Amino acid sequence: MPEVGVGGGGPSGRGVVRVARLGGMTAQMMGRSAWGRAQVWRGQDPTRVREATSRANAATMRDTLGSLKGGAQKAGQLLSTIDSLLPAGDWRDAVDSLQESGSPVAFEVLEPVLARGLGPRWRARFSGDFVETPVASASLGQVYRATWADGREVAVKVQYPGVAAAVRADLTGLTWALRLAALVSPGMAAAPVARELRMRVEGELDYVAEGAAQARFASEFDGDPDIVVPAVVVATPTVLVTQWLGGTPLAAFAVTGSQAARDQAGVRFQRFALSAPARVGLLHADPHPGNFRVLADGRLGVLDFGAVVPMPGGLPPTFGHLISAMRSDDPAEVLRRLVLAGLVRPGADLDVVALMDFLGPFSDPARHEVFDFSPEWLQGQFAREHDPRNPDYAVALKLTIPPDQLMTHRVWLGIVGVLSRLRATVPVLPELRRWMVGID
C-alpha cells in the first residue's frame, strides 16, 4: 500500500522515509545515467543507450512520485502543466499518468475519513452499494464514482489521512531531489516546480474552501454554452462530493482530437481562463490538463478548484497595461510604455530585455489577432537568454505590480502550455481586449 501519512513536526519517523525515498529516486536515476555513459564508452550505440536510460528514469520518477502521494505526486502533476519542461516521449508520458491515476490506497484506510466527513451512517447518503474501487487515485486524495440518495451521479473525493503532514515532509526533500534529477535529464527544468508546489498545495488541502470556490464557479457558469463546472453536493474538510463529470481528458484530446476540435477546445479553455476573474472574482490557478475534460457536445468541463487566486473585479488593470507595453519588440519603446503606464518604480534600474524574455510567452501571442500555439514555438520561448520558466522576480519587483500578482506568472505560463499542447489556433488579441483593461 502506498505510504500516505507521516508523523507531525517535520520530516521525522515516516517523514524521513519519504525524504529518503525521494533521495533514492534521484540516486537511482543518477546511477543509471552513469552506467549508460559507461556503456557508451565500451562501444554501445549512444542513441539506444540514451533512449533506454531515459525510458527507465522516467518510469522510476513515475513509480516513486505516484506511490508516495501527497506533495511528491503533486510535483509530477505540476510538471505536466507545462509538458515542455520535460524531454519528449517517455518523460511526458510518465507525468501524464500522474494526472489521472496512481497506485490506489486500500478502501479500509479511507473509510474512517468518509465516516468523519459524512457521518457514521455515511453509506445511507448514497443510493445502492458504494463501489469501493476508486476511479482515480490522485496526489492528495482518491475519487470514487457513486450515486447520491436523490439519484444524481456524483464524484466523491476523499483526502488521504495524514496527507497534510506528508506534504510538508515532501517539500523538504523535493527541492534538492528534483534539482539533482535535472542534472541527469537534459531538458528538465525542475527547480521552479518545487517553488510552485510550496505556493499552491497548502490551499488544496482544505476541501471546504475548495467546495466554496467550486460552488461560485458552478453558479456563474450554470447554463454556459461553452463551460461546464460540476455542482457541489457536500463539502467537508476532508470529503468533497460533486456532480459527476465525464468527457475526454484534455491531455488525451490533444492527441486524438481533430484540428478543428482542438481549436474549439483551445478557444474555450482560453476564454475560461481570461473571463473567470471578471465573472467569478477568482482565477483558476491549477491549469494542468488533468483538470479539464472535453464533453461529448464539445463543451469544456472544469475540475479541481483547490488552487484559486482572488481577483475581485476581474483581471487587474496592471496586467493589461503590462502586456500592452510588451507588444513592442523594441526595449526602448517597451520602457517608455512602462513608464507612461506608471509601472516602473521611481529610480529603479530595470532590465527591460530580461523582462521581455520572461513575458515573451504572453506578449508574443498578444501581438496577433489569431495565434498558432505549438510545443515548438513554446520551446523557442524557453530558449531565450532569460528562461521564462525560471523568472528572476528581482527584475519584476522593480515594477509597481503587487507581488501577489507577479506570482501568477506560472499560472499563465501553464495556460500557454496547455494551448501549445493542443496545437490550437485561437483568437488572442480580441479576447485580451474583451477581458483585460488597458490593451491598446
Short mmCIF file of C-alpha atoms in Angstrom, two decimals:
data_model
loop_
_atom_site.label_atom_id
_atom_site.label_comp_id
_atom_site.label_asym_id
_atom_site.label_seq_id
_atom_site.Cartn_x
_atom_site.Cartn_y
_atom_site.Cartn_z
CA MET A 1 0.00 0.00 0.00
CA PRO A 2 1.39 3.46 -0.80
CA GLU A 3 2.61 5.43 2.18
CA VAL A 4 0.39 8.41 2.98
CA GLY A 5 0.75 9.79 6.47
CA VAL A 6 3.80 10.84 8.40
CA GLY A 7 4.43 11.89 11.95
CA GLY A 8 3.94 15.52 12.90
CA GLY A 9 6.61 18.11 13.42
CA GLY A 10 8.51 17.81 10.17
CA PRO A 11 10.42 15.03 8.49
CA SER A 12 10.81 12.64 11.40
CA GLY A 13 9.73 8.97 11.54
CA ARG A 14 7.94 8.07 8.33
CA GLY A 15 8.66 11.58 7.06
CA VAL A 16 12.35 10.70 6.97
CA VAL A 17 11.46 7.58 4.99
CA ARG A 18 9.59 9.71 2.44
CA VAL A 19 12.53 12.09 2.05
CA ALA A 20 14.87 9.10 1.77
CA ARG A 21 12.71 7.59 -0.98
CA LEU A 22 12.88 10.85 -2.92
CA GLY A 23 16.63 10.86 -2.50
CA GLY A 24 16.75 7.22 -3.51
CA MET A 25 14.82 8.06 -6.67
CA THR A 26 17.41 10.65 -7.58
CA ALA A 27 20.37 8.38 -6.72
CA GLN A 28 18.88 5.58 -8.82
CA MET A 29 18.44 7.92 -11.80
CA MET A 30 21.96 9.28 -11.47
CA GLY A 31 23.44 5.78 -11.13
CA ARG A 32 21.57 4.58 -14.19
CA SER A 33 22.82 7.57 -16.19
CA ALA A 34 26.41 6.91 -15.10
CA TRP A 35 26.01 3.26 -16.16
CA GLY A 36 24.72 4.45 -19.54
CA ARG A 37 27.78 6.64 -20.06
CA ALA A 38 29.99 3.66 -19.22
CA GLN A 39 28.14 1.53 -21.76
CA VAL A 40 28.72 4.15 -24.45
CA TRP A 41 32.41 4.27 -23.50
CA ARG A 42 32.53 0.47 -24.03
CA GLY A 43 31.22 0.90 -27.57
CA GLN A 44 27.44 0.55 -27.19
CA ASP A 45 25.22 2.58 -29.53
CA PRO A 46 24.79 6.03 -27.86
CA THR A 47 21.25 6.59 -29.15
CA ARG A 48 19.97 3.23 -27.93
CA VAL A 49 21.64 3.63 -24.55
CA ARG A 50 20.26 7.16 -24.15
CA GLU A 51 16.73 6.07 -25.06
CA ALA A 52 16.85 3.10 -22.68
CA THR A 53 18.21 5.24 -19.84
CA SER A 54 15.61 7.95 -20.40
CA ARG A 55 12.78 5.39 -20.51
CA ALA A 56 13.92 3.75 -17.26
CA ASN A 57 14.46 7.06 -15.44
CA ALA A 58 11.01 8.30 -16.47
CA ALA A 59 9.46 5.10 -15.12
CA THR A 60 11.39 5.48 -11.85
CA MET A 61 10.07 9.02 -11.38
CA ARG A 62 6.50 7.96 -12.23
CA ASP A 63 6.55 5.00 -9.85
CA THR A 64 8.16 6.88 -6.95
CA LEU A 65 6.06 10.04 -7.14
CA GLY A 66 2.88 8.08 -7.80
CA SER A 67 3.38 5.73 -4.85
CA LEU A 68 4.30 8.44 -2.34
CA LYS A 69 1.12 10.50 -2.97
CA GLY A 70 0.96 13.91 -1.28
CA GLY A 71 3.37 16.59 -2.37
CA ALA A 72 5.56 14.18 -4.31
CA GLN A 73 2.85 13.16 -6.76
CA LYS A 74 1.62 16.76 -6.89
CA ALA A 75 5.05 17.75 -8.16
CA GLY A 76 4.61 15.32 -11.04
CA GLN A 77 1.26 16.89 -11.84
CA LEU A 78 2.80 20.35 -11.82
CA LEU A 79 5.43 19.12 -14.27
CA SER A 80 2.59 18.06 -16.57
CA THR A 81 1.14 21.57 -16.50
CA ILE A 82 3.92 22.65 -18.86
CA ASP A 83 4.94 19.46 -20.60
CA SER A 84 7.67 21.37 -22.43
CA LEU A 85 9.56 21.38 -19.12
CA LEU A 86 10.38 17.76 -19.93
CA PRO A 87 12.08 15.93 -22.77
CA ALA A 88 9.58 14.47 -25.24
CA GLY A 89 8.44 10.86 -25.14
CA ASP A 90 8.72 8.75 -22.02
CA TRP A 91 9.07 11.67 -19.59
CA ARG A 92 5.88 13.37 -20.77
CA ASP A 93 4.02 10.05 -20.81
CA ALA A 94 5.17 9.41 -17.24
CA VAL A 95 3.86 12.70 -15.83
CA ASP A 96 0.66 12.38 -17.86
CA SER A 97 -0.07 9.16 -15.98
CA LEU A 98 0.20 11.06 -12.69
CA GLN A 99 -2.64 13.39 -13.72
CA GLU A 100 -5.22 10.65 -13.96
CA SER A 101 -4.15 7.93 -11.62
CA GLY A 102 -1.60 6.49 -9.26
CA SER A 103 -1.36 3.39 -7.09
CA PRO A 104 -4.66 3.24 -5.15
CA VAL A 105 -4.86 3.28 -1.38
CA ALA A 106 -6.90 0.47 0.17
CA PHE A 107 -10.50 1.45 0.93
CA GLU A 108 -10.25 0.47 4.60
CA VAL A 109 -7.69 3.23 5.03
CA LEU A 110 -10.08 5.86 3.67
CA GLU A 111 -13.38 4.62 5.12
CA PRO A 112 -12.76 6.34 8.50
CA VAL A 113 -12.31 9.61 6.60
CA LEU A 114 -15.72 9.11 4.98
CA ALA A 115 -17.26 8.35 8.37
CA ARG A 116 -15.81 11.50 9.91
CA GLY A 117 -16.79 13.65 6.95
CA LEU A 118 -20.27 12.32 6.18
CA GLY A 119 -21.24 10.74 9.49
CA PRO A 120 -21.13 7.18 10.86
CA ARG A 121 -24.07 6.18 8.63
CA TRP A 122 -22.38 7.65 5.58
CA ARG A 123 -23.45 4.77 3.32
CA ALA A 124 -27.10 5.76 3.79
CA ARG A 125 -26.39 9.02 1.97
CA PHE A 126 -25.82 7.07 -1.23
CA SER A 127 -28.22 5.05 -3.36
CA GLY A 128 -27.29 1.39 -3.76
CA ASP A 129 -23.91 -0.10 -2.96
CA PHE A 130 -20.92 2.24 -2.71
CA VAL A 131 -18.31 0.85 -5.12
CA GLU A 132 -15.09 0.76 -3.14
CA THR A 133 -12.79 0.76 -6.19
CA PRO A 134 -11.61 4.30 -6.97
CA VAL A 135 -11.93 5.76 -10.45
CA ALA A 136 -8.89 7.98 -9.85
CA SER A 137 -6.05 7.99 -7.36
CA ALA A 138 -4.58 11.46 -7.20
CA SER A 139 -1.92 13.28 -5.24
CA LEU A 140 -3.91 14.38 -2.19
CA GLY A 141 -6.92 12.09 -2.32
CA GLN A 142 -8.85 9.38 -4.08
CA VAL A 143 -12.01 9.75 -6.18
CA TYR A 144 -14.94 7.35 -6.26
CA ARG A 145 -17.94 7.32 -8.58
CA ALA A 146 -21.24 6.82 -6.77
CA THR A 147 -24.96 7.60 -6.84
CA TRP A 148 -26.28 10.11 -4.31
CA ALA A 149 -29.50 9.32 -2.46
CA ASP A 150 -31.51 11.59 -4.82
CA GLY A 151 -30.27 9.68 -7.88
CA ARG A 152 -27.54 12.08 -9.03
CA GLU A 153 -24.27 10.58 -10.27
CA VAL A 154 -21.52 12.04 -8.09
CA ALA A 155 -17.76 12.12 -7.67
CA VAL A 156 -16.61 11.56 -4.08
CA LYS A 157 -13.14 12.91 -3.37
CA VAL A 158 -11.64 11.61 -0.13
CA GLN A 159 -8.43 13.04 1.29
CA TYR A 160 -5.72 10.64 2.39
CA PRO A 161 -5.33 10.53 6.18
CA GLY A 162 -2.18 12.31 7.27
CA VAL A 163 -1.54 13.77 3.84
CA ALA A 164 -1.04 17.32 5.16
CA ALA A 165 1.95 16.24 7.22
CA ALA A 166 3.20 14.12 4.32
CA VAL A 167 3.12 17.12 2.01
CA ARG A 168 5.22 19.17 4.39
CA ALA A 169 7.77 16.37 4.65
CA ASP A 170 7.86 16.08 0.86
CA LEU A 171 8.55 19.77 0.48
CA THR A 172 11.72 19.30 2.50
CA GLY A 173 13.08 16.71 0.10
CA LEU A 174 11.65 17.74 -3.23
CA THR A 175 13.70 20.87 -3.73
CA TRP A 176 17.06 19.10 -3.75
CA ALA A 177 15.77 15.82 -5.18
CA LEU A 178 14.30 17.44 -8.28
CA ARG A 179 17.29 19.70 -8.76
CA LEU A 180 19.55 16.66 -8.79
CA ALA A 181 17.18 14.86 -11.15
CA ALA A 182 17.52 17.75 -13.58
CA LEU A 183 21.29 17.14 -13.72
CA VAL A 184 20.82 13.70 -15.29
CA SER A 185 17.98 14.59 -17.66
CA PRO A 186 18.78 17.41 -20.09
CA GLY A 187 15.66 19.37 -20.94
CA MET A 188 14.08 19.15 -17.48
CA ALA A 189 13.61 22.50 -15.70
CA ALA A 190 12.62 21.01 -12.35
CA ALA A 191 13.74 23.70 -9.89
CA PRO A 192 10.74 26.03 -10.46
CA VAL A 193 8.36 23.15 -9.76
CA ALA A 194 9.41 22.85 -6.11
CA ARG A 195 8.85 26.57 -5.59
CA GLU A 196 5.45 26.39 -7.25
CA LEU A 197 4.49 23.42 -5.12
CA ARG A 198 5.05 25.39 -1.92
CA MET A 199 2.80 28.17 -3.19
CA ARG A 200 -0.12 26.00 -4.31
CA VAL A 201 -0.50 22.81 -2.39
CA GLU A 202 -1.36 24.05 1.11
CA GLY A 203 -4.57 25.66 -0.13
CA GLU A 204 -5.61 22.43 -1.83
CA LEU A 205 -5.78 20.54 1.46
CA ASP A 206 -8.96 22.35 2.61
CA TYR A 207 -11.94 20.78 0.84
CA VAL A 208 -14.39 23.22 2.44
CA ALA A 209 -12.59 26.14 0.82
CA GLU A 210 -12.32 24.20 -2.44
CA GLY A 211 -16.03 23.43 -2.34
CA ALA A 212 -16.88 27.09 -1.76
CA ALA A 213 -14.74 28.15 -4.71
CA GLN A 214 -16.21 25.47 -6.96
CA ALA A 215 -19.75 26.47 -5.97
CA ARG A 216 -19.04 30.04 -7.06
CA PHE A 217 -17.76 28.85 -10.43
CA ALA A 218 -20.66 26.41 -10.87
CA SER A 219 -23.23 29.11 -10.15
CA GLU A 220 -21.70 31.61 -12.57
CA PHE A 221 -21.20 29.11 -15.41
CA ASP A 222 -24.55 27.36 -14.95
CA GLY A 223 -26.11 27.12 -18.41
CA ASP A 224 -23.00 28.49 -20.14
CA PRO A 225 -22.78 27.32 -23.77
CA ASP A 226 -19.03 26.68 -23.55
CA ILE A 227 -18.09 25.73 -19.98
CA VAL A 228 -19.39 23.14 -17.50
CA VAL A 229 -18.50 23.19 -13.80
CA PRO A 230 -19.97 20.37 -11.66
CA ALA A 231 -22.23 21.48 -8.82
CA VAL A 232 -21.09 20.88 -5.24
CA VAL A 233 -23.25 18.46 -3.25
CA VAL A 234 -21.41 18.30 0.08
CA ALA A 235 -18.09 19.77 1.25
CA THR A 236 -16.33 18.85 4.49
CA PRO A 237 -12.65 19.41 5.42
CA THR A 238 -11.60 16.02 4.00
CA VAL A 239 -14.53 14.83 1.82
CA LEU A 240 -15.88 16.64 -1.24
CA VAL A 241 -18.93 15.37 -3.13
CA THR A 242 -19.71 16.93 -6.52
CA GLN A 243 -21.80 16.05 -9.53
CA TRP A 244 -20.10 13.58 -11.85
CA LEU A 245 -18.42 14.93 -14.98
CA GLY A 246 -17.43 12.59 -17.80
CA GLY A 247 -15.68 13.51 -21.02
CA THR A 248 -12.22 13.06 -22.51
CA PRO A 249 -9.22 14.36 -20.52
CA LEU A 250 -7.58 17.27 -22.31
CA ALA A 251 -4.20 15.51 -22.49
CA ALA A 252 -5.78 12.64 -24.44
CA PHE A 253 -7.86 15.02 -26.55
CA ALA A 254 -4.68 16.83 -27.62
CA VAL A 255 -3.65 13.57 -29.29
CA THR A 256 -6.97 12.28 -30.63
CA GLY A 257 -8.93 15.44 -31.46
CA SER A 258 -9.11 16.90 -34.95
CA GLN A 259 -7.53 20.29 -35.62
CA ALA A 260 -10.95 21.96 -35.67
CA ALA A 261 -11.96 20.30 -32.40
CA ARG A 262 -8.66 21.21 -30.74
CA ASP A 263 -9.05 24.81 -31.89
CA GLN A 264 -12.53 24.89 -30.39
CA ALA A 265 -11.26 23.43 -27.12
CA GLY A 266 -8.45 26.00 -27.10
CA VAL A 267 -10.88 28.87 -27.61
CA ARG A 268 -13.00 27.68 -24.70
CA PHE A 269 -10.02 26.98 -22.47
CA GLN A 270 -8.55 30.45 -23.08
CA ARG A 271 -11.92 32.14 -22.60
CA PHE A 272 -12.47 30.36 -19.30
CA ALA A 273 -9.04 31.41 -18.03
CA LEU A 274 -9.47 35.05 -19.05
CA SER A 275 -13.14 35.50 -18.14
CA ALA A 276 -13.31 33.76 -14.76
CA PRO A 277 -11.80 36.66 -12.76
CA ALA A 278 -14.42 39.06 -14.15
CA ARG A 279 -17.29 36.58 -13.84
CA VAL A 280 -16.41 34.86 -10.57
CA GLY A 281 -13.78 37.08 -8.96
CA LEU A 282 -11.36 34.15 -8.90
CA LEU A 283 -8.56 32.90 -11.14
CA HIS A 284 -8.39 29.11 -11.55
CA ALA A 285 -4.74 28.59 -10.63
CA ASP A 286 -4.16 24.91 -11.47
CA PRO A 287 -4.38 24.66 -15.25
CA HIS A 288 -2.85 21.22 -15.76
CA PRO A 289 -4.61 19.17 -18.47
CA GLY A 290 -5.97 16.63 -15.98
CA ASN A 291 -8.34 19.28 -14.64
CA PHE A 292 -10.17 19.72 -17.95
CA ARG A 293 -12.48 17.44 -19.93
CA VAL A 294 -13.90 17.79 -23.43
CA LEU A 295 -17.52 16.64 -23.26
CA ALA A 296 -19.41 14.79 -25.99
CA ASP A 297 -21.16 18.01 -27.06
CA GLY A 298 -17.84 19.88 -27.30
CA ARG A 299 -18.20 21.91 -24.13
CA LEU A 300 -15.22 22.15 -21.79
CA GLY A 301 -15.60 20.67 -18.32
CA VAL A 302 -13.50 22.10 -15.49
CA LEU A 303 -12.46 20.28 -12.30
CA ASP A 304 -10.37 20.89 -9.18
CA PHE A 305 -10.80 24.31 -7.62
CA GLY A 306 -8.42 23.83 -4.72
CA ALA A 307 -6.00 26.41 -6.11
CA VAL A 308 -7.63 29.76 -6.86
CA VAL A 309 -6.40 33.35 -6.71
CA PRO A 310 -8.84 36.07 -5.60
CA MET A 311 -9.28 38.73 -8.28
CA PRO A 312 -12.36 40.76 -7.34
CA GLY A 313 -13.41 42.98 -10.20
CA GLY A 314 -11.61 40.92 -12.84
CA LEU A 315 -8.05 40.83 -14.11
CA PRO A 316 -6.07 43.74 -12.61
CA PRO A 317 -5.58 46.69 -15.00
CA THR A 318 -1.84 46.34 -14.46
CA PHE A 319 -1.94 43.07 -16.42
CA GLY A 320 -3.39 44.79 -19.48
CA HIS A 321 -1.00 47.73 -19.28
CA LEU A 322 1.97 45.38 -18.89
CA ILE A 323 1.05 43.16 -21.85
CA SER A 324 0.25 46.22 -23.94
CA ALA A 325 3.70 47.65 -23.24
CA MET A 326 5.32 44.31 -24.08
CA ARG A 327 3.69 44.11 -27.50
CA SER A 328 6.58 46.15 -28.88
CA ASP A 329 9.82 44.31 -29.69
CA ASP A 330 11.93 47.45 -29.07
CA PRO A 331 13.29 47.59 -25.49
CA ALA A 332 13.40 51.40 -25.51
CA GLU A 333 9.75 51.57 -26.59
CA VAL A 334 8.78 48.97 -24.02
CA LEU A 335 10.45 51.02 -21.27
CA ARG A 336 8.73 54.19 -22.49
CA ARG A 337 5.34 52.48 -22.34
CA LEU A 338 6.01 51.00 -18.92
CA VAL A 339 7.00 54.39 -17.51
CA LEU A 340 3.99 56.06 -19.16
CA ALA A 341 1.68 53.49 -17.54
CA GLY A 342 3.30 54.08 -14.14
CA LEU A 343 4.57 50.51 -13.92
CA VAL A 344 8.24 51.25 -13.11
CA ARG A 345 9.22 52.08 -9.55
CA PRO A 346 10.89 55.52 -9.26
CA GLY A 347 14.66 55.26 -9.55
CA ALA A 348 14.57 51.58 -10.49
CA ASP A 349 17.22 50.27 -12.89
CA LEU A 350 15.01 47.89 -14.85
CA ASP A 351 16.49 45.13 -17.03
CA VAL A 352 13.98 45.52 -19.84
CA VAL A 353 15.44 42.75 -22.02
CA ALA A 354 15.18 40.24 -19.17
CA LEU A 355 11.61 41.31 -18.51
CA MET A 356 10.76 40.94 -22.21
CA ASP A 357 12.20 37.42 -22.18
CA PHE A 358 10.25 36.43 -19.08
CA LEU A 359 7.00 37.71 -20.57
CA GLY A 360 7.65 36.51 -24.13
CA PRO A 361 5.18 33.59 -23.95
CA PHE A 362 2.42 36.12 -23.25
CA SER A 363 3.48 39.17 -25.27
CA ASP A 364 4.27 37.24 -28.45
CA PRO A 365 0.70 35.91 -28.90
CA ALA A 366 -0.68 39.30 -27.85
CA ARG A 367 0.80 40.84 -31.00
CA HIS A 368 -1.60 38.79 -33.16
CA GLU A 369 -5.32 38.77 -33.81
CA VAL A 370 -5.09 34.99 -34.24
CA PHE A 371 -2.16 32.88 -32.99
CA ASP A 372 -0.95 29.34 -33.70
CA PHE A 373 0.24 27.78 -30.43
CA SER A 374 2.59 24.79 -30.63
CA PRO A 375 5.17 22.97 -28.49
CA GLU A 376 7.90 24.03 -30.92
CA TRP A 377 7.01 27.69 -30.50
CA LEU A 378 6.99 27.33 -26.72
CA GLN A 379 10.35 25.58 -26.74
CA GLY A 380 11.68 28.54 -28.70
CA GLN A 381 10.44 30.84 -25.95
CA PHE A 382 12.27 28.74 -23.38
CA ALA A 383 15.47 29.07 -25.40
CA ARG A 384 15.60 32.81 -24.65
CA GLU A 385 18.59 34.08 -22.70
CA HIS A 386 16.33 34.61 -19.67
CA ASP A 387 14.22 31.43 -19.44
CA PRO A 388 10.53 32.30 -18.78
CA ARG A 389 10.17 29.08 -16.76
CA ASN A 390 12.55 30.35 -14.10
CA PRO A 391 11.94 34.09 -13.78
CA ASP A 392 14.16 36.32 -11.67
CA TYR A 393 11.49 38.03 -9.61
CA ALA A 394 14.04 40.65 -8.54
CA VAL A 395 13.60 42.11 -12.03
CA ALA A 396 9.82 42.08 -11.86
CA LEU A 397 9.81 43.54 -8.35
CA LYS A 398 11.16 46.77 -9.84
CA LEU A 399 7.68 47.21 -11.28
CA THR A 400 4.80 48.69 -9.32
CA ILE A 401 2.75 45.49 -9.74
CA PRO A 402 1.90 43.91 -6.34
CA PRO A 403 3.98 40.79 -5.58
CA ASP A 404 0.92 38.53 -5.29
CA GLN A 405 0.00 39.40 -8.87
CA LEU A 406 3.54 38.71 -10.06
CA MET A 407 3.35 35.23 -8.58
CA THR A 408 0.58 34.26 -11.01
CA HIS A 409 3.27 34.16 -13.72
CA ARG A 410 3.42 30.37 -13.64
CA VAL A 411 -0.36 30.04 -13.82
CA TRP A 412 -0.38 31.98 -17.08
CA LEU A 413 2.62 30.02 -18.31
CA GLY A 414 0.64 26.85 -17.61
CA ILE A 415 -2.29 28.20 -19.62
CA VAL A 416 0.02 28.92 -22.55
CA GLY A 417 1.49 25.43 -22.13
CA VAL A 418 -1.92 23.78 -22.47
CA LEU A 419 -2.75 25.82 -25.59
CA SER A 420 0.60 24.81 -27.05
CA ARG A 421 0.00 21.18 -26.25
CA LEU A 422 -3.34 21.37 -28.07
CA ARG A 423 -1.61 22.99 -31.05
CA ALA A 424 -4.61 25.28 -31.00
CA THR A 425 -5.16 28.22 -33.33
CA VAL A 426 -7.16 30.76 -31.37
CA PRO A 427 -8.08 34.46 -31.48
CA VAL A 428 -5.86 36.13 -28.89
CA LEU A 429 -5.97 39.91 -29.18
CA PRO A 430 -9.80 40.13 -29.38
CA GLU A 431 -10.14 38.02 -26.22
CA LEU A 432 -7.50 40.06 -24.38
CA ARG A 433 -9.27 43.27 -25.28
CA ARG A 434 -12.56 41.82 -24.10
CA TRP A 435 -11.33 40.71 -20.67
CA MET A 436 -8.33 42.95 -19.92
CA VAL A 437 -8.35 46.66 -19.26
CA GLY A 438 -5.51 48.59 -20.85
CA ILE A 439 -4.84 46.56 -24.00
CA ASP A 440 -4.35 49.03 -26.87
#
